[in-house]
XYZ file of C-alpha atoms in Angstrom:
722
model
C 125.064 134.211 121.499
C 121.999 136.169 120.441
C 118.666 135.579 122.096
C 117.299 133.721 119.102
C 120.401 131.531 118.876
C 119.859 130.628 122.529
C 116.204 129.881 121.829
C 117.054 127.597 118.919
C 119.750 125.831 120.939
C 117.291 125.464 123.822
C 114.759 123.775 121.507
C 117.293 121.259 120.202
C 118.840 120.670 123.654
C 115.392 120.078 125.201
C 114.423 117.669 122.414
C 117.475 115.498 123.169
C 116.761 115.675 126.905
C 113.052 114.865 126.463
C 113.955 111.788 124.393
C 116.329 110.560 127.114
C 113.737 111.128 129.847
C 110.958 109.373 127.933
C 113.183 106.405 127.117
C 114.051 105.842 130.795
C 111.015 106.836 132.883
C 108.870 103.814 132.021
C 111.660 101.421 132.980
C 112.297 103.429 136.140
C 108.697 103.139 137.319
C 108.518 99.449 136.438
C 111.700 98.757 138.399
C 110.402 100.865 141.298
C 107.158 98.865 141.281
C 109.184 95.646 141.532
C 111.298 97.158 144.322
C 108.194 98.044 146.356
C 106.775 94.558 145.791
C 110.030 92.928 146.900
C 110.199 95.127 150.007
C 106.579 94.307 150.837
C 107.341 90.576 150.643
C 110.346 90.899 152.938
C 108.738 93.373 155.367
C 109.361 92.556 159.050
C 105.835 93.502 160.182
C 102.346 94.158 158.876
C 102.688 97.937 159.207
C 105.774 98.080 156.968
C 104.192 95.679 154.494
C 101.038 97.816 154.314
C 103.203 100.897 153.693
C 104.820 99.325 150.626
C 101.513 97.938 149.333
C 100.029 101.435 149.621
C 103.086 102.762 147.782
C 102.492 100.288 144.940
C 98.862 101.398 144.696
C 99.765 105.112 144.738
C 102.543 104.600 142.211
C 100.250 102.826 139.755
C 97.502 105.408 140.187
C 99.759 108.457 139.848
C 102.464 107.141 137.537
C 101.410 109.325 134.611
C 101.158 112.423 136.811
C 104.567 111.808 138.370
C 106.093 111.221 134.945
C 104.535 114.358 133.477
C 105.501 116.536 136.452
C 109.084 115.291 136.451
C 109.484 115.870 132.719
C 108.029 119.374 133.066
C 110.329 120.221 135.997
C 113.519 119.137 134.201
C 112.537 120.891 130.970
C 111.708 124.055 132.946
C 115.226 123.978 134.400
C 116.642 123.768 130.872
C 114.443 126.623 129.657
C 115.434 128.859 132.565
C 119.119 128.041 132.056
C 119.110 129.122 128.415
C 116.595 131.966 128.541
C 116.558 133.353 132.106
C 119.784 132.362 133.842
C 119.283 134.434 136.983
C 115.947 132.769 137.595
C 117.581 129.381 136.982
C 120.204 130.094 139.629
C 117.603 131.135 142.182
C 115.201 128.259 141.571
C 117.371 125.261 140.696
C 120.792 125.772 142.275
C 119.603 125.765 145.872
C 121.521 124.196 148.743
C 120.500 120.558 148.950
C 120.632 120.061 152.718
C 117.930 122.322 154.161
C 119.553 123.473 157.425
C 118.154 126.671 158.895
C 120.687 129.512 159.210
C 119.614 130.335 162.748
C 119.736 126.749 164.004
C 122.878 125.790 165.866
C 122.077 122.167 166.520
C 121.436 119.266 164.195
C 118.791 118.148 166.692
C 116.581 121.027 165.618
C 116.394 119.734 162.062
C 113.560 117.483 160.933
C 115.318 114.132 160.683
C 113.163 112.886 157.789
C 113.939 116.010 155.764
C 117.645 115.684 156.512
C 117.738 111.991 155.604
C 115.912 112.627 152.341
C 118.290 115.484 151.436
C 121.301 113.320 152.180
C 119.897 110.502 150.029
C 119.550 112.922 147.128
C 123.113 114.117 147.654
C 124.443 110.543 147.759
C 122.940 109.427 144.453
C 123.923 112.724 142.773
C 127.499 112.546 144.093
C 127.882 108.938 142.963
C 126.651 109.795 139.462
C 128.851 112.906 139.227
C 131.943 110.825 139.976
C 130.860 108.248 137.422
C 130.408 110.846 134.639
C 133.031 113.380 135.738
C 134.869 113.812 132.417
C 131.683 114.293 130.408
C 130.317 116.746 132.964
C 133.476 118.822 132.680
C 133.079 118.947 128.888
C 129.435 119.974 129.205
C 130.130 122.710 131.761
C 132.963 124.141 129.623
C 130.674 124.317 126.576
C 127.522 125.527 128.345
C 129.478 128.277 130.086
C 129.263 130.125 126.747
C 125.530 130.534 127.319
C 125.828 132.068 130.791
C 126.256 135.812 131.432
C 129.415 135.232 133.488
C 130.967 132.726 131.076
C 131.636 130.462 134.080
C 129.811 127.300 135.071
C 130.568 124.622 137.654
C 129.817 121.039 136.691
C 127.082 120.704 139.337
C 125.378 123.808 137.865
C 124.813 122.177 134.465
C 121.027 121.870 133.937
C 121.376 118.116 133.234
C 123.810 117.418 136.070
C 122.900 114.521 138.387
C 122.225 117.017 141.180
C 119.692 119.034 139.179
C 118.014 115.865 137.858
C 117.792 114.341 141.350
C 116.501 117.596 142.861
C 113.766 117.632 140.218
C 112.610 114.218 141.450
C 112.682 115.457 145.046
C 110.587 118.458 144.010
C 107.985 116.208 142.358
C 107.846 113.881 145.396
C 106.637 116.717 147.626
C 103.137 115.506 146.709
C 103.960 111.858 147.506
C 101.871 110.638 150.443
C 104.074 107.635 151.244
C 106.504 107.526 154.157
C 110.227 108.302 154.112
C 111.320 104.726 153.342
C 109.299 104.670 150.115
C 110.815 108.025 149.086
C 114.308 106.687 149.707
C 113.481 103.794 147.386
C 112.671 106.334 144.668
C 116.147 107.856 144.900
C 117.966 104.525 145.080
C 116.227 103.155 141.981
C 116.512 106.517 140.200
C 120.256 106.541 140.749
C 120.725 103.034 139.384
C 118.256 103.132 136.505
C 118.557 106.745 135.326
C 121.593 108.610 136.648
C 123.970 105.715 135.995
C 122.840 105.801 132.341
C 123.648 109.430 131.656
C 126.449 108.262 129.364
C 123.693 107.806 126.765
C 122.684 111.482 127.079
C 125.882 113.468 127.631
C 127.759 112.595 124.381
C 124.727 113.563 122.287
C 124.418 116.905 124.092
C 128.140 117.606 123.732
C 127.923 116.866 120.000
C 124.880 119.148 119.691
C 126.646 122.043 121.442
C 129.777 121.650 119.334
C 127.715 121.613 116.118
C 126.042 124.832 117.306
C 129.496 126.448 117.319
C 130.093 126.539 121.071
C 133.682 126.197 122.206
C 135.034 125.497 125.715
C 135.803 128.538 127.836
C 138.556 126.977 129.915
C 140.689 130.115 129.686
C 137.838 132.187 131.101
C 137.208 129.661 133.821
C 140.854 129.791 134.877
C 141.255 133.574 134.664
C 137.888 135.269 135.301
C 139.532 138.415 136.681
C 141.695 138.829 133.602
C 138.669 138.318 131.344
C 136.696 140.983 133.200
C 139.648 143.370 132.992
C 139.933 142.869 129.225
C 136.203 143.411 128.813
C 136.373 146.664 130.797
C 139.378 147.840 128.760
C 137.475 147.189 125.569
C 134.528 149.210 126.834
C 136.662 152.142 128.004
C 139.277 152.021 125.243
C 142.169 151.988 127.715
C 143.839 148.726 126.835
C 146.563 150.338 124.724
C 146.836 147.142 122.676
C 147.135 147.016 118.917
C 144.005 145.924 117.001
C 143.596 142.194 116.489
C 144.808 140.825 113.171
C 142.125 139.788 110.721
C 141.616 136.043 110.838
C 142.458 135.890 114.536
C 138.787 135.595 115.505
C 136.538 132.688 114.604
C 134.067 134.697 112.491
C 134.232 136.999 109.474
C 134.725 140.370 111.184
C 133.881 143.861 110.082
C 137.546 144.651 110.535
C 138.387 142.050 107.896
C 135.868 143.566 105.515
C 137.352 147.010 106.103
C 140.770 145.573 105.255
C 139.409 144.561 101.849
C 137.702 147.914 101.246
C 141.064 149.621 101.778
C 142.403 147.783 98.716
C 139.656 148.880 96.308
C 140.536 151.077 93.368
C 138.286 153.949 92.293
C 136.835 151.897 89.427
C 136.014 149.019 91.765
C 134.452 151.386 94.294
C 132.269 152.855 91.580
C 131.082 149.412 90.477
C 130.082 148.713 94.076
C 128.181 151.998 94.390
C 130.653 153.474 96.891
C 131.581 157.195 96.883
C 135.017 158.230 95.714
C 137.824 158.508 98.270
C 138.196 162.267 97.839
C 136.775 162.789 101.314
C 140.040 161.496 102.799
C 142.351 163.276 100.335
C 143.412 166.219 102.490
C 146.870 167.475 103.472
C 148.615 165.045 105.792
C 149.731 167.913 108.033
C 146.132 168.835 108.857
C 145.061 167.526 112.268
C 142.716 164.535 112.399
C 139.049 165.441 112.766
C 137.754 164.755 116.263
C 135.085 162.164 116.937
C 132.779 164.995 118.017
C 133.163 166.743 114.642
C 132.132 163.626 112.740
C 129.377 162.804 115.241
C 127.844 166.289 114.836
C 127.518 165.809 111.058
C 125.976 162.378 111.530
C 123.654 163.750 114.224
C 122.300 166.413 111.867
C 121.545 163.815 109.192
C 119.995 161.552 111.818
C 117.660 164.344 112.955
C 116.595 165.064 109.372
C 115.950 161.383 108.776
C 113.915 161.124 111.995
C 111.697 163.995 110.865
C 111.065 162.435 107.446
C 111.476 158.664 107.786
C 110.841 156.441 104.746
C 107.339 154.982 104.626
C 107.890 152.015 102.321
C 110.712 149.967 100.863
C 110.971 152.119 97.729
C 111.440 155.279 99.780
C 113.918 153.456 102.005
C 116.113 152.566 99.023
C 115.978 156.121 97.694
C 116.788 157.561 101.129
C 119.659 155.134 101.658
C 121.247 156.037 98.319
C 120.831 159.741 99.011
C 122.381 159.420 102.453
C 125.603 157.985 101.059
C 126.266 161.029 98.911
C 124.892 163.508 101.423
C 127.087 162.170 104.216
C 130.247 162.375 102.116
C 129.317 165.866 100.977
C 128.597 167.201 104.484
C 131.679 165.601 105.994
C 133.856 166.997 103.189
C 132.453 170.466 103.692
C 132.903 170.299 107.472
C 136.508 169.094 107.460
C 137.463 171.639 104.779
C 135.973 174.507 106.775
C 137.747 173.380 109.936
C 140.984 172.485 108.115
C 141.037 168.980 109.560
C 141.275 165.651 107.803
C 139.366 162.416 107.988
C 141.310 159.224 108.560
C 141.033 156.688 105.761
C 139.954 154.033 108.263
C 136.943 156.227 109.119
C 135.933 156.491 105.465
C 136.249 152.737 105.103
C 134.050 152.225 108.139
C 131.481 154.527 106.543
C 131.674 152.436 103.357
C 131.170 149.148 105.199
C 128.267 150.421 107.309
C 126.610 151.667 104.107
C 127.080 148.226 102.562
C 125.741 146.604 105.726
C 122.453 148.489 105.492
C 122.243 147.939 101.752
C 122.362 144.233 102.550
C 119.538 144.647 105.093
C 117.422 146.294 102.381
C 118.156 143.385 100.018
C 117.923 140.598 102.596
C 115.473 137.941 101.322
C 114.455 136.882 104.837
C 113.313 140.124 106.522
C 109.851 141.407 105.441
C 109.819 144.730 103.590
C 107.937 146.640 106.323
C 110.550 145.612 108.875
C 113.431 146.628 106.598
C 111.969 150.129 106.506
C 112.225 150.258 110.309
C 115.688 148.756 110.646
C 117.320 150.906 107.970
C 116.552 153.969 110.084
C 119.322 152.845 112.441
C 122.016 153.444 109.829
C 123.204 156.801 111.161
C 123.281 155.755 114.852
C 125.201 152.579 113.948
C 127.649 154.598 111.883
C 128.254 157.055 114.733
C 128.902 154.269 117.265
C 131.187 152.365 114.884
C 133.327 155.481 114.332
C 133.471 156.262 118.061
C 134.073 152.686 119.208
C 136.334 150.730 116.842
C 135.723 147.511 118.822
C 132.487 147.373 116.840
C 134.698 146.100 113.998
C 136.065 143.057 115.790
C 133.746 142.280 118.720
C 131.100 139.778 117.778
C 129.168 140.465 121.003
C 129.271 144.259 120.728
C 126.027 145.723 122.170
C 125.165 147.459 118.874
C 125.525 144.185 116.987
C 123.513 142.361 119.667
C 120.571 144.739 119.344
C 120.656 144.704 115.533
C 120.772 140.907 115.529
C 117.891 140.581 117.993
C 115.686 143.120 116.214
C 116.359 141.482 112.840
C 115.722 137.997 114.249
C 112.297 139.040 115.547
C 111.561 140.909 112.324
C 112.415 137.839 110.230
C 109.714 135.817 112.014
C 107.020 138.466 111.705
C 104.086 138.301 109.282
C 102.074 141.393 108.430
C 98.605 140.689 109.779
C 97.746 144.361 110.320
C 98.785 144.371 113.989
C 100.871 147.514 114.542
C 99.785 148.017 118.172
C 102.241 149.308 120.748
C 102.792 145.876 122.312
C 102.931 143.956 119.032
C 106.207 142.687 117.565
C 106.161 145.528 115.056
C 105.318 148.071 117.759
C 108.125 146.963 120.059
C 110.730 146.995 117.282
C 109.537 150.461 116.281
C 109.857 151.638 119.902
C 113.397 150.239 120.147
C 114.423 152.003 116.946
C 112.813 155.252 118.053
C 114.548 155.223 121.451
C 117.911 155.054 119.686
C 116.961 157.782 117.214
C 115.661 160.135 119.903
C 119.110 160.547 121.464
C 121.719 161.471 118.863
C 124.520 161.609 121.464
C 123.848 158.451 123.484
C 126.613 155.906 123.762
C 126.687 152.133 123.989
C 124.841 152.130 127.341
C 121.588 153.122 125.635
C 121.931 150.227 123.168
C 122.477 147.850 126.092
C 119.410 149.193 127.894
C 117.198 148.994 124.802
C 118.468 145.489 124.048
C 117.765 144.256 127.581
C 114.214 145.627 127.434
C 113.640 144.056 124.041
C 115.074 140.691 125.136
C 112.771 140.715 128.172
C 109.802 141.380 125.926
C 110.798 138.611 123.513
C 111.315 136.139 126.361
C 107.820 136.853 127.685
C 106.426 136.454 124.187
C 108.347 133.209 123.798
C 106.867 131.793 126.996
C 103.353 132.659 125.877
C 104.069 131.284 122.419
C 105.381 128.050 123.910
C 102.149 127.535 125.852
C 99.984 128.374 122.834
C 102.070 126.142 120.580
C 101.846 123.241 123.022
C 98.058 123.578 123.138
C 97.859 123.584 119.358
C 100.096 120.526 119.175
C 97.897 118.721 121.703
C 94.808 119.550 119.642
C 96.531 118.316 116.480
C 97.648 115.134 118.225
C 94.111 114.649 119.513
C 92.737 114.972 115.996
C 95.280 112.441 114.783
C 94.374 109.976 117.540
C 90.720 110.415 116.635
C 91.504 109.847 112.963
C 93.509 106.725 113.778
C 90.762 105.414 116.040
C 88.101 106.016 113.384
C 90.215 104.252 110.797
C 90.776 101.283 113.129
C 87.044 101.051 113.878
C 86.186 101.259 110.160
C 88.606 98.436 109.409
C 87.090 96.359 112.219
C 83.542 97.019 111.006
C 84.503 96.049 107.473
C 85.746 92.683 108.742
C 82.833 92.100 111.115
C 79.784 93.208 109.097
C 78.313 91.127 106.279
C 78.526 92.477 102.744
C 74.922 93.726 102.922
C 72.812 94.810 105.929
C 69.293 96.226 106.349
C 69.050 100.010 106.079
C 68.103 100.555 109.803
C 71.113 98.527 110.923
C 73.352 100.375 108.453
C 72.141 103.663 109.893
C 72.732 102.609 113.513
C 76.198 101.292 112.760
C 77.279 104.211 110.584
C 75.852 107.093 112.613
C 76.010 105.782 116.178
C 77.842 102.556 116.890
C 80.893 103.628 114.895
C 81.229 106.648 117.244
C 80.519 104.506 120.320
C 83.350 102.138 119.425
C 85.668 105.013 118.515
C 85.105 106.656 121.892
C 85.744 103.380 123.737
C 88.879 102.756 121.701
C 90.223 106.203 122.625
C 89.344 105.906 126.314
C 89.793 102.235 127.118
C 91.696 100.718 124.216
C 91.083 97.664 122.085
C 90.710 94.499 124.140
C 89.201 96.294 127.146
C 85.976 95.051 128.739
C 84.021 98.007 127.346
C 85.372 97.327 123.840
C 84.453 93.655 124.029
C 80.953 94.553 125.233
C 80.458 96.955 122.306
C 81.645 94.299 119.838
C 79.262 91.713 121.333
C 76.346 94.167 121.080
C 77.166 94.664 117.406
C 77.384 90.901 116.838
C 74.005 90.429 118.570
C 72.526 93.212 116.418
C 73.674 91.457 113.259
C 72.381 88.129 114.546
C 68.993 89.689 115.350
C 68.224 90.447 111.694
C 69.136 86.998 110.334
C 65.842 85.121 109.523
C 65.274 81.704 111.200
C 63.238 78.978 109.584
C 62.583 77.119 112.847
C 59.714 78.672 114.926
C 61.470 77.753 118.199
C 64.639 79.531 117.089
C 62.532 82.590 116.221
C 61.059 82.532 119.741
C 64.571 82.482 121.248
C 65.597 85.259 118.859
C 62.606 87.397 119.882
C 63.383 86.920 123.581
C 66.870 88.360 123.119
C 65.700 91.563 121.402
C 64.626 93.587 124.526
C 68.065 93.120 126.143
C 69.733 94.052 122.842
C 67.671 97.242 122.594
C 68.568 98.169 126.175
C 72.276 97.769 125.433
C 71.925 99.810 122.248
C 70.179 102.606 124.151
C 73.033 102.699 126.679
C 75.457 103.084 123.794
C 73.371 105.900 122.302
C 73.337 107.644 125.689
C 77.139 107.301 126.086
C 77.681 109.658 123.157
C 74.661 111.875 124.020
C 72.937 111.048 120.742
C 69.811 113.023 119.846
C 66.847 111.299 121.566
C 64.325 112.149 118.845
C 66.472 110.723 116.074
C 67.299 107.703 118.258
C 63.565 106.972 118.707
C 63.108 107.067 114.907
C 66.020 104.640 114.420
C 64.639 102.187 116.988
C 61.215 102.341 115.337
C 62.782 101.477 111.982
C 64.808 98.685 113.615
C 61.571 97.350 115.147
C 60.032 97.041 111.671
C 63.169 95.236 110.535
C 62.858 92.798 113.469
C 59.176 92.163 112.703
C 60.091 91.166 109.158
C 62.925 88.929 110.404
C 60.733 87.200 113.023
C 58.285 86.290 110.280
C 61.130 84.344 108.695
C 61.587 86.885 105.893
C 64.771 88.676 104.783
C 64.631 92.468 105.285
C 65.746 94.627 102.387
C 69.524 95.124 102.580
C 72.119 97.549 101.282
C 75.861 97.265 100.832
C 77.905 98.560 103.764
C 80.548 101.039 102.586
C 83.160 102.055 105.155
C 84.481 105.605 105.133
C 87.147 106.159 102.500
C 90.776 106.489 103.576
C 92.664 109.551 102.500
C 94.675 108.468 99.484
C 98.001 109.729 98.256
C 97.797 112.323 95.544
C 100.197 113.082 92.796
C 101.154 109.628 91.553
C 103.250 106.853 92.996
C 105.339 107.142 96.128
C 108.498 106.525 94.145
C 107.694 109.358 91.740
C 106.964 111.782 94.592
C 110.112 110.973 96.535
C 112.231 111.529 93.462
C 111.012 115.121 93.269
C 113.507 117.527 94.927
C 110.702 119.742 96.224
C 108.919 116.816 97.859
C 112.197 115.815 99.441
C 112.667 119.337 100.833
C 109.155 119.240 102.291
C 109.636 115.745 103.736
C 112.954 116.670 105.358
C 111.659 119.875 106.955
C 112.476 119.686 110.666
C 110.482 120.856 113.646
C 111.438 124.459 114.448
C 112.352 125.367 110.846
C 110.656 128.353 109.206
C 109.114 128.791 105.773
C 107.438 131.662 103.960
C 104.739 131.316 101.348
C 102.168 133.317 99.419
C 98.497 132.392 99.640
C 96.131 132.235 96.693
C 94.931 135.718 97.665
C 98.485 137.058 97.360
C 99.104 137.422 101.116
C 102.608 136.600 102.334
C 102.754 134.374 105.411
C 105.554 132.770 107.352
C 105.451 130.056 109.957
C 107.491 127.598 111.974
C 106.918 123.857 111.728
C 105.539 123.039 115.171
C 104.390 119.447 114.691
C 104.280 116.807 111.989
C 102.058 113.752 112.099
C 103.946 110.509 111.609
C 100.729 108.878 110.457
C 98.984 111.338 108.143
C 102.016 113.544 107.292
C 99.992 116.620 108.255
C 102.205 119.574 109.271
C 101.188 122.305 111.716
C 102.768 125.748 111.279
C 102.656 128.488 113.928
C 103.707 132.120 114.005
C 106.084 133.930 116.357
C 103.402 134.029 119.061
C 102.575 130.338 118.807
C 99.316 130.892 116.926
C 98.198 128.531 114.182
C 99.097 129.840 110.727
C 98.377 126.834 108.513
C 98.076 123.077 108.267
C 99.361 121.390 105.137
C 100.744 118.078 103.958
C 104.208 117.499 102.499
C 102.709 117.279 99.016
C 100.922 120.627 99.465
C 104.134 122.289 100.649
C 106.041 120.675 97.763
C 103.507 122.151 95.321
C 104.100 125.621 96.800
C 107.877 125.176 96.573
C 107.608 123.837 93.025
C 105.538 126.823 91.904
C 107.905 129.325 93.531
C 105.209 130.511 95.951
C 107.102 129.186 99.004
C 110.682 129.115 100.183
C 112.545 127.649 103.129
C 114.066 130.247 105.456
C 117.187 128.181 105.999
C 119.335 131.086 107.256
C 116.761 132.593 109.596
C 118.694 131.529 112.722
C 121.942 133.066 111.508
C 122.376 136.611 112.906
C 121.840 139.396 110.370
C 125.336 140.833 110.922
C 126.947 137.492 110.109
C 124.799 137.050 107.007
C 125.643 140.571 105.869
C 129.368 140.174 106.507
C 129.506 136.938 104.547
C 127.678 138.512 101.605
C 129.811 141.683 101.637
C 133.011 139.701 101.991
C 132.096 137.520 98.994
C 131.221 140.623 96.952
C 134.547 142.258 97.737
C 136.623 139.159 97.022
C 134.951 138.875 93.628
C 136.282 142.358 92.906
C 139.778 141.067 93.663
C 140.369 137.865 91.656
C 143.878 137.484 93.013
C 142.865 137.878 96.649
C 143.605 134.881 98.861
C 141.360 134.307 101.858
C 143.213 134.411 105.170
C 143.918 131.070 106.804
């Protein structure tokens, strides 16, 4: 799998895991609370009872922190597994029982530590036996993601052992005694680990949909697998090439097989050179790899000295290279009286078509195409030297091309061409390959490892930035919801018309006071009820009374009302000068009321709700573009052109379920845009936006599929292999 495929799979895997965690943690803590209460009731002495009562208090105080820390720990294990496996092994696959290597006696071990470790092992072992078959399926599928292609069931990032160890890690900060910790593990085993059957089938289905297949054969014969891999690298296997259709993807070898069948007229229609380069006497010896590599190296050096600067130059250069390469190779083999194998010419044809596809690819930005197309000669040289490039989906050259193209596809031109920018790092990777015209596959591996490390670091930073943006967006939504709820409450509570000073206090101050309380304390809290009563007393204070005694009672209540209002003003740090003016105006209003007169009033108008634009809901949903926008999933990418003509691209990071607002971020997790479904639908409808639906598919696979379809169209009678 490419790095970006792993990243996408990690996102989807983590989303499933997060949902399972969130759906079980609340019940777990509630059951644990009941367990502590029951143990406190049945405690044999006051000391034990006090321990459990303290545990209840600590649990209720720190429940949110414990929940958050546990979720973060488990999700970190998943991230490390997919994106940094060595780190995952070191941090999460530790020995559970912490026995010192230099200690020869169990008596030297802290008994509390040992008992806690054994409790963790017990609940994990029980759960592993309960879910054994599913764990085996998961380990066989997830082994595809690991560098060694092997994975034991207790090494799965969602295995009971890893999940239980995460809880043990979080409980390092727990101040309670050992018995309360043991209660954590007992309840966790029953309430969470025993219910993994609700998680594992969904994860297995997700992995299978992502194209992962079990690696049982590799698990059974790791030595044989390593031997075959080494033979492929060294070319010493002595085995015949695999038949086309034997592998599970469209291979370059299969495309070459089609190119071999093309007639001259068909080659011409596809823009391929004639086959004269291979039409030499059969008794001439075959040209050596070095002979061909020297010709390619010369062209590579010339291209490095005068690289194309824009997409137009890149197309011109690419077309010129096709003819120039054929011409130079023909001249060289004629002078040396050697011949070129037809398979080599066909490889040249396919590599040319591969880079033509890159130039025409609708997903990669033009500036990035100009960089990537410069790798054409090095790719051609490697593919002629190492024929496994044709059939090996994980060939190092293909890996690097796929990773560079994946990063390029997510890049927007914002003028950042610095050395450590995405553009700068792709340019460095390309230049390192170009600088050594004789380097073999090892250089591609080295460059790819460096680039993957860079991308992983960028991904971590982007994840943090994206999470912060999402929290800000969620905060805005909560504020919007709270304001709307307060406005609805005020509309019900306030009379149709109120005096201007009261209107001003309610609209500018008390609305914010109630919103803040609603966010912090919630509706129905003591603070909320106090704020509502102050508002009710304010309204009552400006209702004229005919009875003098009632007016006296009304006047006596005003000082306490004003004091409560001032406390509310202070709670939101309202401007003191403007507050004094408001209270002075309210005083005049009270004077009028206490004389038995009605102050001048005005109609209270709550803040307008954001309405739906573009007609009825039914009409909008029937629009295909609105449906595309509404069905856009988190993690999917789009590209669009702004009103100023600038092309942008972003990933959907968060969508509000209330306001339908969508937050888009770039490759580094920075905010690119916020828009609603209707705004995105308008862009799609006008042709100014498009969904990058194939962005997660590696560039080589996209190119092969396109080339294969093009070739089969040239052969109407061709039947696709089964």
